Amino acid sequence: NAGVTQTPKFQVLKTGQSMTLQCAQDMNHEYMSWYRQDPGMGLRLIHYSVGAGITDQGEVPNGYNVSRSTTEDFPLRLLSAAPSQTSVYFCASSLGGANVLTFGAGSRLTVL
Amino acid sequence: EDKVVQSPLSLVVHEGDTVTLNCSYEVTNFRSLLWYKQEKKAPTFLFMLTSSGIEKKSGRLSSILDKKELSSILNITATQTGDSAIYLCALCKGGGADGLTFGKGTHLIIQP
């Protein structure tokens, strides 16, 4: 099993550009989520989904969009990148609820 | 507002030492407390503690939940250089769909 796969692993953007971070899981997990990790801040929840067609906002949703058209995929879209969105992004999934999460390897994003 | 506070933020010990990492929390509607280990990339799950399972052990690692004191400790005995990592404490509340609230982590360094 591949688990949770994130692409790309690294990305550099200019301010104002848009992009999509991809996340796919092959464990048939209903729950999927996106976190960002910044030095000294810990992991903070951006958006989450409890199943296909259902998404909701986390702690820091501004500047990000998500959709969940299938159980497997949960892409994160940056609408107009800002330097404050420079971070490491983790996608995570679980069978039910947000307890024992399986994390992807992370995507390091730099916005210039 | 929910809060998770870990201490110390960083710790350097010698191989063979025993370490105790602390996590205190404030949350409404507590469901579970989780510990993760983060080496270079994705956090990996260590333990989940609930009202019905307040003590967990796996090899040299063990964890206890004190619901009265709203805290948890993670113990590592006979430390090895491979234990060097960031240890994250996280809270899950309510129905579990709202995502995990993470502490800032304890950066543990084991010197040979």
PDB file of C-alpha atoms in Angstrom:
ATOM      1  CA  ASN A   1       0.000   0.000   0.000  1.00  0.00           C
ATOM      2  CA  ALA A   2       1.247   3.483  -0.857  1.00  0.00           C
ATOM      3  CA  GLY A   3      -0.622   5.107   2.068  1.00  0.00           C
ATOM      4  CA  VAL A   4      -0.933   8.885   1.660  1.00  0.00           C
ATOM      5  CA  THR A   5       0.809  10.339  -1.384  1.00  0.00           C
ATOM      6  CA  GLN A   6       1.489  14.038  -1.753  1.00  0.00           C
ATOM      7  CA  THR A   7       2.787  15.858  -4.803  1.00  0.00           C
ATOM      8  CA  PRO A   8       4.829  17.882  -5.418  1.00  0.00           C
ATOM      9  CA  LYS A   9       7.439  17.454  -2.674  1.00  0.00           C
ATOM     10  CA  PHE A  10       8.899  20.896  -3.321  1.00  0.00           C
ATOM     11  CA  GLN A  11       7.500  23.976  -5.050  1.00  0.00           C
ATOM     12  CA  VAL A  12       8.597  27.586  -5.454  1.00  0.00           C
ATOM     13  CA  LEU A  13       5.965  30.147  -6.408  1.00  0.00           C
ATOM     14  CA  LYS A  14       5.908  33.853  -7.003  1.00  0.00           C
ATOM     15  CA  THR A  15       3.470  36.036  -5.106  1.00  0.00           C
ATOM     16  CA  GLY A  16       0.072  35.967  -6.776  1.00  0.00           C
ATOM     17  CA  GLN A  17       0.497  32.646  -8.545  1.00  0.00           C
ATOM     18  CA  SER A  18      -1.947  29.827  -7.941  1.00  0.00           C
ATOM     19  CA  MET A  19      -1.256  26.139  -7.578  1.00  0.00           C
ATOM     20  CA  THR A  20      -2.704  22.875  -6.350  1.00  0.00           C
ATOM     21  CA  LEU A  21      -1.116  20.472  -3.881  1.00  0.00           C
ATOM     22  CA  GLN A  22      -2.288  16.951  -4.605  1.00  0.00           C
ATOM     23  CA  CYS A  23      -3.127  14.345  -1.987  1.00  0.00           C
ATOM     24  CA  ALA A  24      -4.254  10.784  -2.625  1.00  0.00           C
ATOM     25  CA  GLN A  25      -4.779   7.845  -0.270  1.00  0.00           C
ATOM     26  CA  ASP A  26      -5.406   4.201  -1.102  1.00  0.00           C
ATOM     27  CA  MET A  27      -6.622   3.031   2.323  1.00  0.00           C
ATOM     28  CA  ASN A  28     -10.324   3.793   1.772  1.00  0.00           C
ATOM     29  CA  HIS A  29     -10.198   6.370   4.551  1.00  0.00           C
ATOM     30  CA  GLU A  30     -13.273   8.545   4.900  1.00  0.00           C
ATOM     31  CA  TYR A  31     -11.535  11.353   6.784  1.00  0.00           C
ATOM     32  CA  MET A  32      -8.903  13.532   5.084  1.00  0.00           C
ATOM     33  CA  SER A  33      -7.290  16.760   6.180  1.00  0.00           C
ATOM     34  CA  TRP A  34      -4.622  19.335   5.386  1.00  0.00           C
ATOM     35  CA  TYR A  35      -2.223  20.827   7.943  1.00  0.00           C
ATOM     36  CA  ARG A  36       0.529  23.356   7.636  1.00  0.00           C
ATOM     37  CA  GLN A  37       3.633  23.256   9.807  1.00  0.00           C
ATOM     38  CA  ASP A  38       5.621  26.401  10.550  1.00  0.00           C
ATOM     39  CA  PRO A  39       8.634  26.781  12.859  1.00  0.00           C
ATOM     40  CA  GLY A  40       7.503  27.474  16.412  1.00  0.00           C
ATOM     41  CA  MET A  41       3.821  27.080  15.500  1.00  0.00           C
ATOM     42  CA  GLY A  42       3.253  23.354  15.406  1.00  0.00           C
ATOM     43  CA  LEU A  43       0.777  21.774  13.004  1.00  0.00           C
ATOM     44  CA  ARG A  44      -2.360  23.791  12.229  1.00  0.00           C
ATOM     45  CA  LEU A  45      -5.460  22.493  10.494  1.00  0.00           C
ATOM     46  CA  ILE A  46      -6.392  24.188   7.205  1.00  0.00           C
ATOM     47  CA  HIS A  47      -9.359  22.180   5.877  1.00  0.00           C
ATOM     48  CA  TYR A  48     -10.815  18.747   6.410  1.00  0.00           C
ATOM     49  CA  SER A  49     -13.334  16.369   4.877  1.00  0.00           C
ATOM     50  CA  VAL A  50     -15.369  13.603   6.493  1.00  0.00           C
ATOM     51  CA  GLY A  51     -16.296  12.028   3.164  1.00  0.00           C
ATOM     52  CA  ALA A  52     -16.732  12.603  -0.551  1.00  0.00           C
ATOM     53  CA  GLY A  53     -18.651  15.797  -1.238  1.00  0.00           C
ATOM     54  CA  ILE A  54     -18.200  17.163   2.308  1.00  0.00           C
ATOM     55  CA  THR A  55     -15.540  19.688   3.333  1.00  0.00           C
ATOM     56  CA  ASP A  56     -15.147  22.102   6.209  1.00  0.00           C
ATOM     57  CA  GLN A  57     -12.757  24.769   7.434  1.00  0.00           C
ATOM     58  CA  GLY A  58     -10.110  24.283  10.058  1.00  0.00           C
ATOM     59  CA  GLU A  59      -8.140  26.799  12.082  1.00  0.00           C
ATOM     60  CA  VAL A  60      -6.355  28.611   9.214  1.00  0.00           C
ATOM     61  CA  PRO A  61      -8.477  28.298   6.023  1.00  0.00           C
ATOM     62  CA  ASN A  62      -7.965  31.748   4.484  1.00  0.00           C
ATOM     63  CA  GLY A  63      -6.286  31.677   1.076  1.00  0.00           C
ATOM     64  CA  TYR A  64      -6.963  27.970   0.519  1.00  0.00           C
ATOM     65  CA  ASN A  65      -9.701  25.968  -1.183  1.00  0.00           C
ATOM     66  CA  VAL A  66     -10.413  22.262  -1.124  1.00  0.00           C
ATOM     67  CA  SER A  67     -12.791  19.834  -2.782  1.00  0.00           C
ATOM     68  CA  ARG A  68     -13.502  16.131  -2.286  1.00  0.00           C
ATOM     69  CA  SER A  69     -15.027  14.596  -5.371  1.00  0.00           C
ATOM     70  CA  THR A  70     -13.766  11.071  -4.591  1.00  0.00           C
ATOM     71  CA  THR A  71     -12.871   9.167  -1.437  1.00  0.00           C
ATOM     72  CA  GLU A  72      -9.249   8.900  -2.583  1.00  0.00           C
ATOM     73  CA  ASP A  73      -8.336  12.490  -3.488  1.00  0.00           C
ATOM     74  CA  PHE A  74      -8.262  15.723  -1.509  1.00  0.00           C
ATOM     75  CA  PRO A  75      -6.440  18.523  -3.366  1.00  0.00           C
ATOM     76  CA  LEU A  76      -5.521  21.811  -1.709  1.00  0.00           C
ATOM     77  CA  ARG A  77      -5.634  24.914  -3.906  1.00  0.00           C
ATOM     78  CA  LEU A  78      -3.767  28.131  -3.230  1.00  0.00           C
ATOM     79  CA  LEU A  79      -5.741  30.833  -4.956  1.00  0.00           C
ATOM     80  CA  SER A  80      -3.203  33.686  -4.975  1.00  0.00           C
ATOM     81  CA  ALA A  81      -0.006  32.723  -3.189  1.00  0.00           C
ATOM     82  CA  ALA A  82       1.432  35.027  -0.539  1.00  0.00           C
ATOM     83  CA  PRO A  83       4.802  34.864   1.282  1.00  0.00           C
ATOM     84  CA  SER A  84       2.873  34.039   4.488  1.00  0.00           C
ATOM     85  CA  GLN A  85       1.907  30.742   2.868  1.00  0.00           C
ATOM     86  CA  THR A  86       5.521  29.602   2.801  1.00  0.00           C
ATOM     87  CA  SER A  87       5.317  26.433   4.872  1.00  0.00           C
ATOM     88  CA  VAL A  88       5.429  22.663   4.886  1.00  0.00           C
ATOM     89  CA  TYR A  89       2.034  21.170   4.081  1.00  0.00           C
ATOM     90  CA  PHE A  90       0.898  17.761   5.272  1.00  0.00           C
ATOM     91  CA  CYS A  91      -2.073  15.790   4.087  1.00  0.00           C
ATOM     92  CA  ALA A  92      -3.414  13.234   6.573  1.00  0.00           C
ATOM     93  CA  SER A  93      -6.204  10.670   6.567  1.00  0.00           C
ATOM     94  CA  SER A  94      -7.919   8.267   8.922  1.00  0.00           C
ATOM     95  CA  LEU A  95     -10.578   5.607   8.832  1.00  0.00           C
ATOM     96  CA  GLY A  96     -12.992   7.512  11.026  1.00  0.00           C
ATOM     97  CA  GLY A  97     -12.591  10.901  12.627  1.00  0.00           C
ATOM     98  CA  ALA A  98      -9.433  12.841  13.290  1.00  0.00           C
ATOM     99  CA  ASN A  99      -7.779  10.544  15.780  1.00  0.00           C
ATOM    100  CA  VAL A 100      -5.124   8.164  14.445  1.00  0.00           C
ATOM    101  CA  LEU A 101      -4.020  10.066  11.367  1.00  0.00           C
ATOM    102  CA  THR A 102      -1.727   8.704   8.669  1.00  0.00           C
ATOM    103  CA  PHE A 103       0.356  11.521   7.247  1.00  0.00           C
ATOM    104  CA  GLY A 104       1.823  12.031   3.812  1.00  0.00           C
ATOM    105  CA  ALA A 105       5.514  12.903   3.432  1.00  0.00           C
ATOM    106  CA  GLY A 106       4.819  16.624   3.145  1.00  0.00           C
ATOM    107  CA  SER A 107       5.120  19.333   0.493  1.00  0.00           C
ATOM    108  CA  ARG A 108       7.539  22.191   1.067  1.00  0.00           C
ATOM    109  CA  LEU A 109       6.213  25.386  -0.495  1.00  0.00           C
ATOM    110  CA  THR A 110       8.177  28.626  -0.822  1.00  0.00           C
ATOM    111  CA  VAL A 111       6.436  31.792  -1.968  1.00  0.00           C
ATOM    112  CA  LEU A 112       8.763  34.579  -3.097  1.00  0.00           C
TER     113      LEU A 112
ATOM    114  CA  GLU B   1      -9.979  28.258  23.051  1.00  0.00           C
ATOM    115  CA  ASP B   2      -8.441  24.792  23.010  1.00  0.00           C
ATOM    116  CA  LYS B   3      -4.804  24.717  23.988  1.00  0.00           C
ATOM    117  CA  VAL B   4      -2.002  22.143  24.032  1.00  0.00           C
ATOM    118  CA  VAL B   5       1.268  23.069  25.730  1.00  0.00           C
ATOM    119  CA  GLN B   6       4.329  20.859  25.546  1.00  0.00           C
ATOM    120  CA  SER B   7       7.434  21.111  27.655  1.00  0.00           C
ATOM    121  CA  PRO B   8      10.298  21.317  27.353  1.00  0.00           C
ATOM    122  CA  LEU B   9      10.454  22.679  23.810  1.00  0.00           C
ATOM    123  CA  SER B  10      13.883  21.163  23.360  1.00  0.00           C
ATOM    124  CA  LEU B  11      15.972  18.664  25.273  1.00  0.00           C
ATOM    125  CA  VAL B  12      19.464  17.268  24.807  1.00  0.00           C
ATOM    126  CA  VAL B  13      20.447  14.089  26.661  1.00  0.00           C
ATOM    127  CA  HIS B  14      23.022  11.326  26.356  1.00  0.00           C
ATOM    128  CA  GLU B  15      22.375   7.882  25.013  1.00  0.00           C
ATOM    129  CA  GLY B  16      21.084   5.597  27.756  1.00  0.00           C
ATOM    130  CA  ASP B  17      19.349   8.362  29.701  1.00  0.00           C
ATOM    131  CA  THR B  18      15.634   8.299  30.525  1.00  0.00           C
ATOM    132  CA  VAL B  19      13.540  11.250  29.387  1.00  0.00           C
ATOM    133  CA  THR B  20      10.065  12.484  30.299  1.00  0.00           C
ATOM    134  CA  LEU B  21       8.183  14.753  27.930  1.00  0.00           C
ATOM    135  CA  ASN B  22       5.172  16.699  29.142  1.00  0.00           C
ATOM    136  CA  CYS B  23       1.894  17.742  27.563  1.00  0.00           C
ATOM    137  CA  SER B  24      -0.805  19.786  29.269  1.00  0.00           C
ATOM    138  CA  TYR B  25      -4.089  20.757  27.708  1.00  0.00           C
ATOM    139  CA  GLU B  26      -7.247  22.774  27.953  1.00  0.00           C
ATOM    140  CA  VAL B  27     -10.134  21.541  25.851  1.00  0.00           C
ATOM    141  CA  THR B  28     -13.876  21.273  25.957  1.00  0.00           C
ATOM    142  CA  ASN B  29     -15.333  17.887  25.210  1.00  0.00           C
ATOM    143  CA  PHE B  30     -12.158  15.799  25.438  1.00  0.00           C
ATOM    144  CA  ARG B  31     -12.104  12.627  23.345  1.00  0.00           C
ATOM    145  CA  SER B  32      -8.486  11.444  23.172  1.00  0.00           C
ATOM    146  CA  LEU B  33      -4.854  12.533  23.429  1.00  0.00           C
ATOM    147  CA  LEU B  34      -2.317  11.329  20.900  1.00  0.00           C
ATOM    148  CA  TRP B  35       1.462  11.245  20.694  1.00  0.00           C
ATOM    149  CA  TYR B  36       3.332  11.352  17.386  1.00  0.00           C
ATOM    150  CA  LYS B  37       7.021  11.111  16.521  1.00  0.00           C
ATOM    151  CA  GLN B  38       8.343  13.282  13.691  1.00  0.00           C
ATOM    152  CA  GLU B  39      11.765  12.591  12.286  1.00  0.00           C
ATOM    153  CA  LYS B  40      12.709  14.137   8.962  1.00  0.00           C
ATOM    154  CA  LYS B  41       9.319  13.983   7.317  1.00  0.00           C
ATOM    155  CA  ALA B  42       5.822  12.868   8.279  1.00  0.00           C
ATOM    156  CA  PRO B  43       4.669  12.446  11.864  1.00  0.00           C
ATOM    157  CA  THR B  44       4.134   8.805  12.779  1.00  0.00           C
ATOM    158  CA  PHE B  45       1.641   7.616  15.368  1.00  0.00           C
ATOM    159  CA  LEU B  46       2.875   6.408  18.756  1.00  0.00           C
ATOM    160  CA  PHE B  47      -0.006   6.240  21.249  1.00  0.00           C
ATOM    161  CA  MET B  48      -3.624   7.202  21.731  1.00  0.00           C
ATOM    162  CA  LEU B  49      -4.924   7.696  25.269  1.00  0.00           C
ATOM    163  CA  THR B  50      -8.580   7.935  26.188  1.00  0.00           C
ATOM    164  CA  SER B  51     -10.703   7.903  29.309  1.00  0.00           C
ATOM    165  CA  SER B  52     -10.811   4.119  29.068  1.00  0.00           C
ATOM    166  CA  GLY B  53      -7.152   3.677  28.198  1.00  0.00           C
ATOM    167  CA  ILE B  54      -4.998   6.002  30.247  1.00  0.00           C
ATOM    168  CA  GLU B  55      -1.717   4.113  30.050  1.00  0.00           C
ATOM    169  CA  LYS B  56       0.069   2.687  27.011  1.00  0.00           C
ATOM    170  CA  LYS B  57       3.448   1.010  26.580  1.00  0.00           C
ATOM    171  CA  SER B  58       5.474  -0.108  23.602  1.00  0.00           C
ATOM    172  CA  GLY B  59       9.007  -1.288  24.188  1.00  0.00           C
ATOM    173  CA  ARG B  60      11.004   1.533  25.750  1.00  0.00           C
ATOM    174  CA  LEU B  61       8.230   4.075  25.268  1.00  0.00           C
ATOM    175  CA  SER B  62       5.286   4.556  27.580  1.00  0.00           C
ATOM    176  CA  SER B  63       2.649   7.215  28.100  1.00  0.00           C
ATOM    177  CA  ILE B  64       0.164   8.089  30.817  1.00  0.00           C
ATOM    178  CA  LEU B  65      -2.894  10.329  30.757  1.00  0.00           C
ATOM    179  CA  ASP B  66      -3.889  12.226  33.899  1.00  0.00           C
ATOM    180  CA  LYS B  67      -7.424  13.495  33.275  1.00  0.00           C
ATOM    181  CA  LYS B  68      -7.590  15.166  36.666  1.00  0.00           C
ATOM    182  CA  GLU B  69      -4.462  17.237  36.005  1.00  0.00           C
ATOM    183  CA  LEU B  70      -5.296  17.606  32.269  1.00  0.00           C
ATOM    184  CA  SER B  71      -1.881  16.368  31.263  1.00  0.00           C
ATOM    185  CA  SER B  72       0.058  13.502  29.790  1.00  0.00           C
ATOM    186  CA  ILE B  73       3.655  12.347  29.895  1.00  0.00           C
ATOM    187  CA  LEU B  74       5.703  10.384  27.388  1.00  0.00           C
ATOM    188  CA  ASN B  75       8.589   8.395  28.864  1.00  0.00           C
ATOM    189  CA  ILE B  76      11.479   6.988  26.915  1.00  0.00           C
ATOM    190  CA  THR B  77      13.897   4.736  28.785  1.00  0.00           C
ATOM    191  CA  ALA B  78      17.414   3.697  27.716  1.00  0.00           C
ATOM    192  CA  THR B  79      17.388   6.305  24.951  1.00  0.00           C
ATOM    193  CA  GLN B  80      19.125   5.644  21.627  1.00  0.00           C
ATOM    194  CA  THR B  81      20.280   8.045  18.917  1.00  0.00           C
ATOM    195  CA  GLY B  82      17.357   6.825  16.797  1.00  0.00           C
ATOM    196  CA  ASP B  83      14.992   8.378  19.336  1.00  0.00           C
ATOM    197  CA  SER B  84      16.128  11.827  18.219  1.00  0.00           C
ATOM    198  CA  ALA B  85      13.030  13.493  16.783  1.00  0.00           C
ATOM    199  CA  ILE B  86      10.298  16.010  17.445  1.00  0.00           C
ATOM    200  CA  TYR B  87       7.586  14.524  19.669  1.00  0.00           C
ATOM    201  CA  LEU B  88       4.131  15.964  19.104  1.00  0.00           C
ATOM    202  CA  CYS B  89       1.181  15.872  21.448  1.00  0.00           C
ATOM    203  CA  ALA B  90      -2.293  16.332  19.949  1.00  0.00           C
ATOM    204  CA  LEU B  91      -5.859  16.515  21.197  1.00  0.00           C
ATOM    205  CA  CYS B  92      -8.954  15.081  19.600  1.00  0.00           C
ATOM    206  CA  LYS B  93     -12.267  16.357  20.866  1.00  0.00           C
ATOM    207  CA  GLY B  94     -15.978  15.833  20.432  1.00  0.00           C
ATOM    208  CA  GLY B  95     -17.080  13.691  17.524  1.00  0.00           C
ATOM    209  CA  GLY B  96     -13.549  13.624  16.212  1.00  0.00           C
ATOM    210  CA  ALA B  97     -14.263  15.372  12.940  1.00  0.00           C
ATOM    211  CA  ASP B  98     -12.823  18.751  13.859  1.00  0.00           C
ATOM    212  CA  GLY B  99      -9.226  17.765  13.392  1.00  0.00           C
ATOM    213  CA  LEU B 100      -6.432  17.452  15.905  1.00  0.00           C
ATOM    214  CA  THR B 101      -5.067  20.359  17.935  1.00  0.00           C
ATOM    215  CA  PHE B 102      -1.299  19.993  18.137  1.00  0.00           C
ATOM    216  CA  GLY B 103       1.219  21.323  20.589  1.00  0.00           C
ATOM    217  CA  LYS B 104       4.425  22.898  19.318  1.00  0.00           C
ATOM    218  CA  GLY B 105       6.384  19.742  19.971  1.00  0.00           C
ATOM    219  CA  THR B 106       9.459  18.790  21.970  1.00  0.00           C
ATOM    220  CA  HIS B 107      12.666  18.561  19.972  1.00  0.00           C
ATOM    221  CA  LEU B 108      14.637  15.706  21.529  1.00  0.00           C
ATOM    222  CA  ILE B 109      18.299  15.201  20.686  1.00  0.00           C
ATOM    223  CA  ILE B 110      20.121  12.097  21.885  1.00  0.00           C
ATOM    224  CA  GLN B 111      23.902  12.457  21.914  1.00  0.00           C
ATOM    225  CA  PRO B 112      26.077   9.347  21.583  1.00  0.00           C
TER     226      PRO B 112
END
